[in-house]
Amino acid sequence: MTYDLVVIGSGPGGYVCAIRAAQLGMKVAVVEKRETFGGTCLNIGCIPSKALLHASELFEEAGHTFEKMGIRLGAPKLDLPGMMKFKDEGVDGNVKGIAFLFKKNKIDAFQGTGKILAPGQVEVRAAEAKAQTIETKAIVIATGSDVARLNGIDIDEKRIVSSTGALSLDKVPQRLLVVGAGVIGLELGSVWRRLGSQVLVVEFLDRILPGIDAEVGKQFQRLLERQGMTFKLSSKLAAVDTSGKKLKAKIEPVSGGAAEMVEADVVLVAIGRVPCTEGLGLEAAGVKRDNRGRVVVDRHFASSVPGIYAIGDVIAGPMLAHKAEDEGVAVAEILAGQAGHVNYDVIPNVVYTFPEIASVGKSEEELKEAGIAYRAGKFPFSANGRAKVNLTPEGFVKILADAGTDRVLGVHIVGADAGNMIAEAAVAMEFGASSEDIARTCHAHPTLSEAVKEAALAVDKRSIHM
Ligand SMILES: Cc1cc2nc3c(=O)[nH]c(=O)nc-3n(C[C@H](O)[C@H](O)[C@H](O)COP(=O)(O)OP(=O)(O)OC[C@H]3O[C@@H](n4cnc5c(N)ncnc54)[C@H](O)[C@@H]3O)c2cc1C
């Protein structure tokens, strides 16, 4: 039989694309080389990291804030195998959910490594079975990304780990050296700091979280430092000596100068991710890639070869699960003759630490660079009743609105539950809201989201509680 669509990869891009295509009446197959579905996100990314962030945050709260609220439990004790089991069960439930959705939508799943033989032909090779070829009208590449490595530093996933190993350490490292102050490094660094590690973060650039609004980044670094994390900015890991019981990491200033040796029990390399295209047969098929190895696509996710499309981490854009999902829906709808599209101006970005960081739209630096005149309204959580009573007064909401039209161009939040609050800003921006629209929308009291309304009022210098 010939499928309408074969999707290679079952991450959030691939599985969502397959489901949407099946809903639209297509006969769909998915090829996945991992034993379980759900890709990086469900198996070794978003889901397990959030399970550990949630559990470790409660562990820290139990030790620090419970007593202030009149709850006496004694010092909490860590049961690391128990916490890992909790995380693994969460992953298991999620990946089984995808298998259920495939069945429900009559999607055929092929377990094995997919390779494009030609447009319309995908070879699937499972470890021991003979390769088989599936015929299809269209192919969507959704093979995602893999850990970026540092030259000369071997990741053994025991002492020198990537995010994957850092999600499954069997004991709390006394000293954890995190290389890279991006989202993954700061999230996993936070997990292990809460569980008892001394965490040092080494970052090549002179700031943490590159790409995030600079004011947010600065305040966030101060908050992390107050929690006990330390930072070495404008520095790089040059080598790790693994011969002794302790690792000895050589850290060099980026601008040159004397190196410093730092001892660690575990080194986490979190310097980014690279597109996963090896063995896919792209070169032979004539599928073009850019200078970073990503599949080049047009506005309709079509590659340079007719009938072959690509979405998610394997193409340009933010490496985020929800971006991959939206592209999956869009390409399925385009294949069905509809007008699927993704609004790249409104893709929220969240860092799930404590406090959380969430943003959508443009940063102040981006607006300045583009020469766009804007007005900024800011409101601190220390003036929000609910944040005060919850003992979470850290952070602020900042809204950036066009100086002429008042249209909201960017929203940035540092604070507890920022990741949930940013959804309001995304909806407002998707509908082209002005800051006045947000300011005149009734927000429930007492909620943290009242700070969003107050920041909108502050754009026009009329916030009430400041
Ligand atoms: C620790 C960590 C935490 C993260 N947290 C978040 C978060 O909180 N929020 C967020 O939005 N994003 C997060 N991400 C990023 C997110 O996981 C990715 O952006 C997302 O998974 C990309 O989806 P995708 O479908 O493009 O690819 P992937 O999820 O990488 O899936 C690709 C799939 O393709 C399969 N595959 C590859 N090659 C082949 C082949 N030749 N044949 C068959 N199958 C193949 C792979 O096995 C994989 O299952 C996190 C990532 C990590 C590592």
Short mmCIF file of C-alpha atoms and ligand atoms in Angstrom, two decimals:
data_model
loop_
_atom_site.label_atom_id
_atom_site.label_comp_id
_atom_site.label_asym_id
_atom_site.label_seq_id
_atom_site.Cartn_x
_atom_site.Cartn_y
_atom_site.Cartn_z
CA MET A 1 0.00 0.00 0.00
CA THR A 2 1.01 3.60 -0.45
CA TYR A 3 0.68 5.99 2.51
CA ASP A 4 -0.37 9.60 2.09
CA LEU A 5 2.27 10.60 4.62
CA VAL A 6 5.27 9.03 6.35
CA VAL A 7 6.66 11.01 9.28
CA ILE A 8 10.21 10.19 10.38
CA GLY A 9 10.51 10.82 14.13
CA SER A 10 7.80 10.72 16.81
CA GLY A 11 8.77 13.76 18.93
CA PRO A 12 6.31 16.62 19.51
CA GLY A 13 6.76 17.71 15.88
CA GLY A 14 6.32 14.24 14.37
CA TYR A 15 3.56 12.79 16.52
CA VAL A 16 1.43 15.94 16.40
CA CYS A 17 1.87 16.14 12.61
CA ALA A 18 0.84 12.47 12.26
CA ILE A 19 -2.27 12.93 14.41
CA ARG A 20 -3.38 16.11 12.61
CA ALA A 21 -2.84 14.45 9.19
CA ALA A 22 -4.88 11.42 10.31
CA GLN A 23 -7.66 13.74 11.54
CA LEU A 24 -7.70 15.26 8.05
CA GLY A 25 -8.28 11.83 6.49
CA MET A 26 -4.75 10.88 5.44
CA LYS A 27 -3.33 7.38 5.76
CA VAL A 28 -0.28 7.98 7.95
CA ALA A 29 2.76 6.04 9.17
CA VAL A 30 5.38 7.11 11.70
CA VAL A 31 8.94 5.75 11.82
CA GLU A 32 10.73 5.94 15.18
CA LYS A 33 14.15 4.53 16.03
CA ARG A 34 13.76 4.84 19.81
CA GLU A 35 11.91 2.10 21.70
CA THR A 36 9.27 4.53 22.89
CA PHE A 37 7.43 7.38 21.18
CA GLY A 38 7.51 11.06 22.13
CA GLY A 39 11.05 11.99 21.06
CA THR A 40 13.52 14.00 23.09
CA CYS A 41 10.73 15.95 24.76
CA LEU A 42 8.88 13.08 26.42
CA ASN A 43 11.81 10.69 26.96
CA ILE A 44 14.87 12.77 27.83
CA GLY A 45 13.79 16.43 27.69
CA CYS A 46 10.80 18.49 28.76
CA ILE A 47 8.91 15.85 30.72
CA PRO A 48 11.64 14.20 32.84
CA SER A 49 13.32 17.56 33.51
CA LYS A 50 10.04 19.09 34.66
CA ALA A 51 9.35 16.06 36.89
CA LEU A 52 12.71 16.61 38.62
CA LEU A 53 12.23 20.38 38.76
CA HIS A 54 8.83 19.91 40.39
CA ALA A 55 10.01 17.33 42.92
CA SER A 56 13.20 19.20 43.82
CA GLU A 57 11.29 22.48 44.19
CA LEU A 58 8.91 20.87 46.68
CA PHE A 59 11.91 19.33 48.48
CA GLU A 60 13.45 22.77 48.83
CA GLU A 61 10.16 24.34 49.92
CA ALA A 62 9.66 21.64 52.52
CA GLY A 63 13.07 22.51 53.94
CA HIS A 64 12.81 26.28 53.74
CA THR A 65 9.29 27.70 53.49
CA PHE A 66 6.99 25.18 55.15
CA GLU A 67 8.02 26.22 58.63
CA LYS A 68 7.32 29.89 57.82
CA MET A 69 3.75 28.85 56.99
CA GLY A 70 3.28 26.92 60.19
CA ILE A 71 3.98 23.46 58.80
CA ARG A 72 6.50 21.49 60.85
CA LEU A 73 7.77 18.27 59.31
CA GLY A 74 11.39 18.24 60.40
CA ALA A 75 14.21 18.37 57.85
CA PRO A 76 13.10 16.60 54.64
CA LYS A 77 15.18 13.59 53.62
CA LEU A 78 16.06 12.90 50.03
CA ASP A 79 15.20 9.49 48.57
CA LEU A 80 16.95 9.91 45.21
CA PRO A 81 15.97 6.47 43.80
CA GLY A 82 12.37 7.29 44.81
CA MET A 83 12.56 10.65 43.02
CA MET A 84 14.01 9.01 39.90
CA LYS A 85 11.22 6.41 39.99
CA PHE A 86 8.65 9.21 40.19
CA LYS A 87 10.28 10.84 37.14
CA ASP A 88 10.47 7.54 35.19
CA GLU A 89 6.82 6.76 35.90
CA GLY A 90 5.86 10.20 34.62
CA VAL A 91 7.80 9.58 31.41
CA ASP A 92 6.30 6.12 31.03
CA GLY A 93 2.74 7.43 31.34
CA ASN A 94 3.42 10.12 28.76
CA VAL A 95 5.09 7.92 26.13
CA LYS A 96 2.34 5.29 26.48
CA GLY A 97 -0.14 8.09 25.88
CA ILE A 98 1.40 8.67 22.43
CA ALA A 99 1.16 4.95 21.55
CA PHE A 100 -2.53 5.14 22.52
CA LEU A 101 -3.08 8.24 20.35
CA PHE A 102 -1.43 6.52 17.36
CA LYS A 103 -3.82 3.57 17.71
CA LYS A 104 -6.82 5.82 18.24
CA ASN A 105 -6.02 7.73 15.04
CA LYS A 106 -5.19 4.55 13.06
CA ILE A 107 -1.59 5.62 12.51
CA ASP A 108 0.82 2.79 11.64
CA ALA A 109 3.99 2.89 13.73
CA PHE A 110 7.24 1.39 12.42
CA GLN A 111 10.00 0.85 14.95
CA GLY A 112 13.44 1.31 13.34
CA THR A 113 15.75 3.84 11.75
CA GLY A 114 14.26 5.64 8.79
CA LYS A 115 16.22 6.54 5.68
CA ILE A 116 14.93 8.36 2.63
CA LEU A 117 15.74 6.27 -0.47
CA ALA A 118 14.01 8.70 -2.83
CA PRO A 119 10.97 10.99 -2.73
CA GLY A 120 8.10 8.64 -1.86
CA GLN A 121 10.29 5.88 -0.45
CA VAL A 122 11.41 5.42 3.15
CA GLU A 123 13.50 2.48 4.27
CA VAL A 124 13.01 1.29 7.86
CA ARG A 125 15.78 -0.73 9.45
CA ALA A 126 15.20 -2.24 12.88
CA ALA A 127 18.19 -3.65 14.80
CA GLU A 128 17.83 -7.27 13.77
CA ALA A 129 14.99 -7.36 11.28
CA LYS A 130 15.50 -7.05 7.54
CA ALA A 131 15.04 -3.56 6.14
CA GLN A 132 11.65 -2.81 4.63
CA THR A 133 10.63 -0.03 2.28
CA ILE A 134 7.44 1.99 2.71
CA GLU A 135 5.88 3.88 -0.16
CA THR A 136 4.29 7.26 0.44
CA LYS A 137 3.06 10.37 -1.32
CA ALA A 138 4.78 12.74 1.13
CA ILE A 139 7.57 12.52 3.71
CA VAL A 140 7.94 14.79 6.77
CA ILE A 141 11.37 14.78 8.42
CA ALA A 142 10.88 15.34 12.17
CA THR A 143 14.09 13.79 13.45
CA GLY A 144 14.77 16.53 15.99
CA SER A 145 18.10 17.27 17.58
CA ASP A 146 20.89 15.75 19.59
CA VAL A 147 23.31 17.01 22.23
CA ALA A 148 26.09 19.35 20.98
CA ARG A 149 29.52 18.15 22.05
CA LEU A 150 32.74 19.95 22.96
CA ASN A 151 35.89 18.99 21.10
CA GLY A 152 38.17 16.82 23.22
CA ILE A 153 35.60 16.30 26.02
CA ASP A 154 34.11 12.80 26.01
CA ILE A 155 30.62 12.53 27.41
CA ASP A 156 30.43 9.19 29.28
CA GLU A 157 27.02 10.03 30.82
CA LYS A 158 28.41 9.08 34.26
CA ARG A 159 30.90 11.76 35.31
CA ILE A 160 30.85 13.94 32.21
CA VAL A 161 27.21 14.09 31.27
CA SER A 162 24.85 15.67 28.78
CA SER A 163 21.31 16.60 29.83
CA THR A 164 20.40 12.93 29.36
CA GLY A 165 22.88 11.73 32.01
CA ALA A 166 22.03 14.67 34.28
CA LEU A 167 18.44 13.42 34.41
CA SER A 168 19.53 10.08 35.86
CA LEU A 169 22.49 10.61 38.22
CA ASP A 170 22.52 7.91 40.90
CA LYS A 171 23.89 10.19 43.59
CA VAL A 172 23.92 13.91 44.28
CA PRO A 173 27.29 15.29 43.13
CA GLN A 174 29.02 17.30 45.82
CA ARG A 175 30.24 19.68 43.14
CA LEU A 176 28.53 20.06 39.79
CA LEU A 177 30.14 22.08 37.03
CA VAL A 178 27.60 23.18 34.43
CA VAL A 179 29.01 24.27 31.07
CA GLY A 180 26.53 26.63 29.41
CA ALA A 181 24.14 29.10 31.07
CA GLY A 182 21.26 28.38 28.68
CA VAL A 183 17.87 27.02 29.63
CA ILE A 184 18.90 23.37 30.02
CA GLY A 185 22.04 24.14 32.07
CA LEU A 186 20.16 26.45 34.45
CA GLU A 187 17.18 24.11 34.85
CA LEU A 188 19.26 21.01 35.58
CA GLY A 189 21.75 23.02 37.63
CA SER A 190 18.78 24.18 39.74
CA VAL A 191 17.58 20.60 40.25
CA TRP A 192 20.93 19.41 41.62
CA ARG A 193 21.56 22.56 43.68
CA ARG A 194 18.22 22.05 45.42
CA LEU A 195 19.18 18.45 46.12
CA GLY A 196 22.47 19.51 47.69
CA SER A 197 25.14 20.13 45.02
CA GLN A 198 27.42 23.15 44.91
CA VAL A 199 26.82 24.38 41.38
CA LEU A 200 29.21 26.46 39.30
CA VAL A 201 28.03 27.56 35.86
CA VAL A 202 30.62 28.45 33.23
CA GLU A 203 29.36 30.51 30.29
CA PHE A 204 31.21 31.58 27.15
CA LEU A 205 29.22 34.82 26.77
CA ASP A 206 29.21 37.71 29.24
CA ARG A 207 25.60 37.03 30.27
CA ILE A 208 23.29 34.16 31.08
CA LEU A 209 20.34 33.09 28.89
CA PRO A 210 21.45 34.70 25.63
CA GLY A 211 18.45 35.92 23.65
CA ILE A 212 16.34 36.72 26.71
CA ASP A 213 15.66 40.40 27.57
CA ALA A 214 18.86 41.66 29.25
CA GLU A 215 17.11 43.18 32.30
CA VAL A 216 15.38 39.84 32.91
CA GLY A 217 18.67 37.97 32.53
CA LYS A 218 20.44 40.26 35.01
CA GLN A 219 17.78 40.04 37.70
CA PHE A 220 17.50 36.28 37.20
CA GLN A 221 21.25 35.81 37.65
CA ARG A 222 21.08 37.73 40.94
CA LEU A 223 18.22 35.51 42.12
CA LEU A 224 20.10 32.33 41.21
CA GLU A 225 23.21 33.63 42.99
CA ARG A 226 21.13 34.33 46.08
CA GLN A 227 20.04 30.68 45.94
CA GLY A 228 23.69 29.64 45.98
CA MET A 229 24.53 29.07 42.32
CA THR A 230 27.81 30.63 41.20
CA PHE A 231 28.73 31.88 37.74
CA LYS A 232 31.87 32.31 35.71
CA LEU A 233 30.93 34.35 32.65
CA SER A 234 33.10 35.05 29.58
CA SER A 235 34.85 31.76 30.32
CA LYS A 236 35.14 28.39 28.62
CA LEU A 237 35.88 24.81 29.52
CA ALA A 238 39.15 23.87 27.81
CA ALA A 239 39.78 20.35 29.14
CA VAL A 240 38.77 17.88 31.83
CA ASP A 241 41.29 15.64 33.57
CA THR A 242 39.42 12.44 34.45
CA SER A 243 42.38 10.50 35.90
CA GLY A 244 41.68 11.17 39.59
CA LYS A 245 38.72 10.52 41.89
CA LYS A 246 37.64 14.10 41.33
CA LEU A 247 37.38 15.63 37.87
CA LYS A 248 39.72 18.57 37.26
CA ALA A 249 38.29 21.05 34.81
CA LYS A 250 40.44 23.65 33.11
CA ILE A 251 38.51 26.91 32.75
CA GLU A 252 39.93 29.65 30.54
CA PRO A 253 38.83 33.27 30.17
CA VAL A 254 37.45 33.77 26.65
CA SER A 255 39.58 36.88 26.17
CA GLY A 256 42.78 35.00 27.05
CA GLY A 257 44.77 34.98 30.26
CA ALA A 258 45.48 32.49 33.02
CA ALA A 259 43.46 29.30 33.18
CA GLU A 260 41.94 28.09 36.43
CA MET A 261 41.55 24.47 37.59
CA VAL A 262 38.19 23.64 39.13
CA GLU A 263 37.37 20.37 40.89
CA ALA A 264 34.05 18.69 40.25
CA ASP A 265 32.34 15.35 40.75
CA VAL A 266 30.19 15.76 37.66
CA VAL A 267 30.52 18.03 34.62
CA LEU A 268 27.30 18.75 32.72
CA VAL A 269 27.89 19.83 29.13
CA ALA A 270 24.85 21.92 28.15
CA ILE A 271 26.14 24.05 25.29
CA GLY A 272 23.20 23.52 22.95
CA ARG A 273 21.77 21.01 20.52
CA VAL A 274 22.46 20.10 16.90
CA PRO A 275 20.02 18.89 14.23
CA CYS A 276 19.75 15.14 13.84
CA THR A 277 20.17 14.18 10.17
CA GLU A 278 22.85 11.52 10.15
CA GLY A 279 22.05 8.41 8.11
CA LEU A 280 18.82 9.90 6.79
CA GLY A 281 20.01 9.79 3.20
CA LEU A 282 19.54 13.53 2.72
CA GLU A 283 22.60 14.08 0.61
CA ALA A 284 21.79 11.30 -1.84
CA ALA A 285 18.18 12.50 -2.05
CA GLY A 286 19.39 16.05 -2.76
CA VAL A 287 17.81 17.64 0.34
CA LYS A 288 19.65 20.91 1.04
CA ARG A 289 20.94 21.79 4.52
CA ASP A 290 22.22 25.11 5.86
CA ASN A 291 25.67 25.80 7.36
CA ARG A 292 24.46 24.49 10.73
CA GLY A 293 23.24 21.21 9.25
CA ARG A 294 19.53 22.10 9.46
CA VAL A 295 17.16 21.11 6.67
CA VAL A 296 16.37 24.17 4.57
CA VAL A 297 12.61 24.68 4.10
CA ASP A 298 10.36 27.32 2.60
CA ARG A 299 7.35 28.97 4.28
CA HIS A 300 5.37 25.79 3.67
CA PHE A 301 8.00 23.52 5.28
CA ALA A 302 8.91 22.12 1.84
CA SER A 303 12.55 21.09 1.42
CA SER A 304 14.53 21.52 -1.79
CA VAL A 305 13.12 18.16 -2.99
CA PRO A 306 9.41 17.98 -3.94
CA GLY A 307 7.43 15.69 -1.63
CA ILE A 308 9.91 16.00 1.27
CA TYR A 309 9.09 18.37 4.15
CA ALA A 310 10.73 19.09 7.52
CA ILE A 311 9.65 20.51 10.89
CA GLY A 312 10.81 20.96 14.50
CA ASP A 313 14.35 21.05 15.85
CA VAL A 314 15.76 19.79 12.54
CA ILE A 315 14.89 23.10 10.84
CA ALA A 316 15.76 26.69 11.78
CA GLY A 317 14.04 28.49 14.66
CA PRO A 318 13.81 28.08 18.42
CA MET A 319 14.37 24.50 19.57
CA LEU A 320 11.12 24.22 21.50
CA ALA A 321 8.52 21.48 21.71
CA HIS A 322 5.55 23.79 21.14
CA LYS A 323 7.20 25.33 18.08
CA ALA A 324 7.68 21.80 16.68
CA GLU A 325 4.05 20.93 17.48
CA ASP A 326 2.67 24.01 15.74
CA GLU A 327 4.80 23.27 12.69
CA GLY A 328 3.51 19.69 12.74
CA VAL A 329 -0.09 20.90 12.61
CA ALA A 330 0.72 23.50 9.94
CA VAL A 331 2.46 21.08 7.55
CA ALA A 332 -0.32 18.48 7.91
CA GLU A 333 -2.91 21.13 7.06
CA ILE A 334 -0.83 22.37 4.11
CA LEU A 335 -0.58 18.79 2.79
CA ALA A 336 -4.37 18.54 3.08
CA GLY A 337 -4.76 21.67 0.97
CA GLN A 338 -5.51 23.98 3.89
CA ALA A 339 -3.71 27.18 4.92
CA GLY A 340 -1.68 25.97 7.92
CA HIS A 341 0.83 28.49 9.23
CA VAL A 342 2.91 29.34 12.31
CA ASN A 343 3.18 32.85 13.77
CA TYR A 344 6.86 32.97 14.74
CA ASP A 345 6.38 36.38 16.39
CA VAL A 346 4.32 34.80 19.16
CA ILE A 347 6.21 31.75 20.41
CA PRO A 348 6.51 31.77 24.19
CA ASN A 349 9.78 30.83 25.82
CA VAL A 350 9.89 29.52 29.39
CA VAL A 351 12.67 28.64 31.82
CA TYR A 352 11.21 26.35 34.49
CA THR A 353 13.49 27.30 37.36
CA PHE A 354 12.41 29.10 40.50
CA PRO A 355 11.37 31.76 39.89
CA GLU A 356 10.34 30.96 36.34
CA ILE A 357 11.23 33.16 33.38
CA ALA A 358 8.72 33.51 30.58
CA SER A 359 8.71 35.75 27.57
CA VAL A 360 6.95 36.22 24.29
CA GLY A 361 7.69 38.64 21.48
CA LYS A 362 10.50 41.14 21.31
CA SER A 363 13.04 42.07 23.98
CA GLU A 364 14.02 45.70 24.61
CA GLU A 365 17.34 45.05 22.87
CA GLU A 366 15.59 43.71 19.75
CA LEU A 367 13.24 46.70 19.59
CA LYS A 368 16.15 49.15 19.99
CA GLU A 369 18.10 47.37 17.27
CA ALA A 370 15.11 47.48 14.93
CA GLY A 371 14.63 51.20 15.70
CA ILE A 372 11.07 50.66 16.94
CA ALA A 373 9.88 53.27 19.46
CA TYR A 374 8.19 51.61 22.44
CA ARG A 375 6.86 52.29 25.91
CA ALA A 376 7.64 49.92 28.77
CA GLY A 377 5.36 49.18 31.74
CA LYS A 378 6.77 47.25 34.66
CA PHE A 379 5.22 45.89 37.84
CA PRO A 380 7.04 43.99 40.61
CA PHE A 381 5.57 40.90 42.30
CA SER A 382 6.59 42.45 45.63
CA ALA A 383 3.54 44.72 45.16
CA ASN A 384 1.16 41.88 44.25
CA GLY A 385 -0.97 40.70 47.17
CA ARG A 386 -1.02 37.03 46.21
CA ALA A 387 2.74 36.88 45.62
CA LYS A 388 3.33 38.52 49.01
CA VAL A 389 1.11 36.09 50.90
CA ASN A 390 2.58 33.11 48.98
CA LEU A 391 6.10 34.26 50.00
CA THR A 392 7.07 34.56 46.32
CA PRO A 393 7.68 38.32 45.93
CA GLU A 394 10.66 37.93 43.55
CA GLY A 395 10.55 39.24 39.99
CA PHE A 396 8.39 41.45 37.80
CA VAL A 397 6.23 41.68 34.70
CA LYS A 398 7.37 43.94 31.88
CA ILE A 399 5.20 44.84 28.91
CA LEU A 400 6.63 46.54 25.84
CA ALA A 401 4.12 48.32 23.63
CA ASP A 402 4.51 50.26 20.40
CA ALA A 403 4.86 53.97 21.23
CA GLY A 404 2.52 55.00 18.43
CA THR A 405 -0.17 52.29 18.27
CA ASP A 406 0.14 50.80 21.79
CA ARG A 407 0.18 47.29 20.24
CA VAL A 408 1.91 44.83 22.60
CA LEU A 409 5.28 43.85 21.11
CA GLY A 410 6.80 41.84 23.95
CA VAL A 411 6.01 40.57 27.43
CA HIS A 412 8.66 39.38 29.90
CA ILE A 413 7.98 37.83 33.27
CA VAL A 414 10.33 36.74 36.06
CA GLY A 415 8.33 35.17 38.86
CA ALA A 416 6.56 32.16 40.31
CA ASP A 417 4.29 30.53 37.71
CA ALA A 418 5.51 32.85 34.94
CA GLY A 419 5.23 29.92 32.48
CA ASN A 420 1.46 29.73 32.95
CA MET A 421 0.99 33.50 33.03
CA ILE A 422 2.70 34.06 29.68
CA ALA A 423 -0.22 32.29 27.91
CA GLU A 424 -2.38 35.37 28.52
CA ALA A 425 0.21 37.56 26.84
CA ALA A 426 0.52 35.15 23.90
CA VAL A 427 -3.24 35.14 23.32
CA ALA A 428 -3.35 38.93 23.59
CA MET A 429 -0.51 39.30 21.07
CA GLU A 430 -2.02 36.74 18.69
CA PHE A 431 -5.16 38.93 18.62
CA GLY A 432 -3.08 42.09 18.12
CA ALA A 433 -3.98 43.50 21.56
CA SER A 434 -2.84 46.87 22.86
CA SER A 435 -1.54 47.32 26.40
CA GLU A 436 -4.79 49.23 27.00
CA ASP A 437 -6.75 46.05 26.08
CA ILE A 438 -4.89 44.05 28.74
CA ALA A 439 -5.21 46.90 31.26
CA ARG A 440 -9.00 47.02 30.77
CA THR A 441 -9.46 43.23 31.04
CA CYS A 442 -10.79 42.19 34.43
CA HIS A 443 -8.27 39.92 36.19
CA ALA A 444 -9.34 37.73 39.12
CA HIS A 445 -8.21 38.82 42.58
CA PRO A 446 -6.06 37.68 44.29
CA THR A 447 -3.95 36.18 41.50
CA LEU A 448 -0.38 36.58 40.31
CA SER A 449 -1.79 37.50 36.90
CA GLU A 450 -2.98 40.83 38.31
CA ALA A 451 0.68 41.83 37.95
CA VAL A 452 0.23 41.46 34.16
CA LYS A 453 -2.70 43.88 34.26
CA GLU A 454 -0.72 46.29 36.47
CA ALA A 455 2.25 46.18 34.09
CA ALA A 456 -0.17 47.02 31.24
CA LEU A 457 -1.47 49.94 33.30
CA ALA A 458 2.13 50.97 33.95
CA VAL A 459 2.72 51.38 30.20
CA ASP A 460 0.46 54.43 30.55
CA LYS A 461 1.94 55.27 33.98
CA ARG A 462 -1.29 54.51 35.84
CA SER A 463 -0.74 51.29 37.77
CA ILE A 464 -2.85 51.22 40.93
CA HIS A 465 -0.77 49.33 43.45
CA MET A 466 2.53 51.15 42.93
C1 LIG B 1 16.71 18.40 28.96
C2 LIG B 1 15.81 19.08 27.96
C3 LIG B 1 14.73 19.81 28.43
C4 LIG B 1 13.86 20.42 27.52
N1 LIG B 1 12.82 21.13 28.01
C5 LIG B 1 11.97 21.74 27.16
C6 LIG B 1 10.84 22.44 27.65
O1 LIG B 1 10.60 22.51 28.85
N2 LIG B 1 10.01 23.03 26.75
C7 LIG B 1 10.25 22.98 25.41
O2 LIG B 1 9.46 23.54 24.63
N3 LIG B 1 11.31 22.30 24.91
C8 LIG B 1 12.17 21.68 25.75
N4 LIG B 1 13.23 20.98 25.24
C9 LIG B 1 13.41 20.95 23.79
C10 LIG B 1 12.44 19.94 23.15
O3 LIG B 1 12.67 18.68 23.72
C11 LIG B 1 12.65 19.89 21.65
O4 LIG B 1 12.54 21.19 21.11
C12 LIG B 1 11.59 19.01 20.99
O5 LIG B 1 11.66 17.71 21.48
C13 LIG B 1 11.80 18.98 19.47
O6 LIG B 1 10.83 18.17 18.91
P1 LIG B 1 11.08 17.40 17.54
O7 LIG B 1 9.80 16.65 17.26
O8 LIG B 1 11.57 18.33 16.51
O9 LIG B 1 12.27 16.39 17.81
P2 LIG B 1 12.58 15.32 18.95
O10 LIG B 1 11.73 15.48 20.12
O11 LIG B 1 14.05 15.35 19.13
O12 LIG B 1 12.16 13.95 18.28
C14 LIG B 1 12.82 13.41 17.18
C15 LIG B 1 12.60 11.92 17.15
O13 LIG B 1 13.11 11.43 15.93
C16 LIG B 1 13.73 10.18 16.13
N5 LIG B 1 14.67 9.95 15.04
C17 LIG B 1 15.78 10.65 14.72
N6 LIG B 1 16.35 10.15 13.60
C18 LIG B 1 15.56 9.13 13.20
C19 LIG B 1 15.61 8.23 12.11
N7 LIG B 1 16.56 8.31 11.17
N8 LIG B 1 14.65 7.30 12.02
C20 LIG B 1 13.65 7.20 12.95
N9 LIG B 1 13.56 8.04 13.99
C21 LIG B 1 14.49 9.00 14.11
C22 LIG B 1 14.41 10.36 17.49
O14 LIG B 1 14.66 9.10 18.08
C23 LIG B 1 13.36 11.18 18.25
O15 LIG B 1 12.48 10.34 18.95
C24 LIG B 1 14.10 20.32 26.13
C25 LIG B 1 15.18 19.57 25.65
C26 LIG B 1 16.01 18.94 26.55
C27 LIG B 1 17.15 18.12 26.03
#
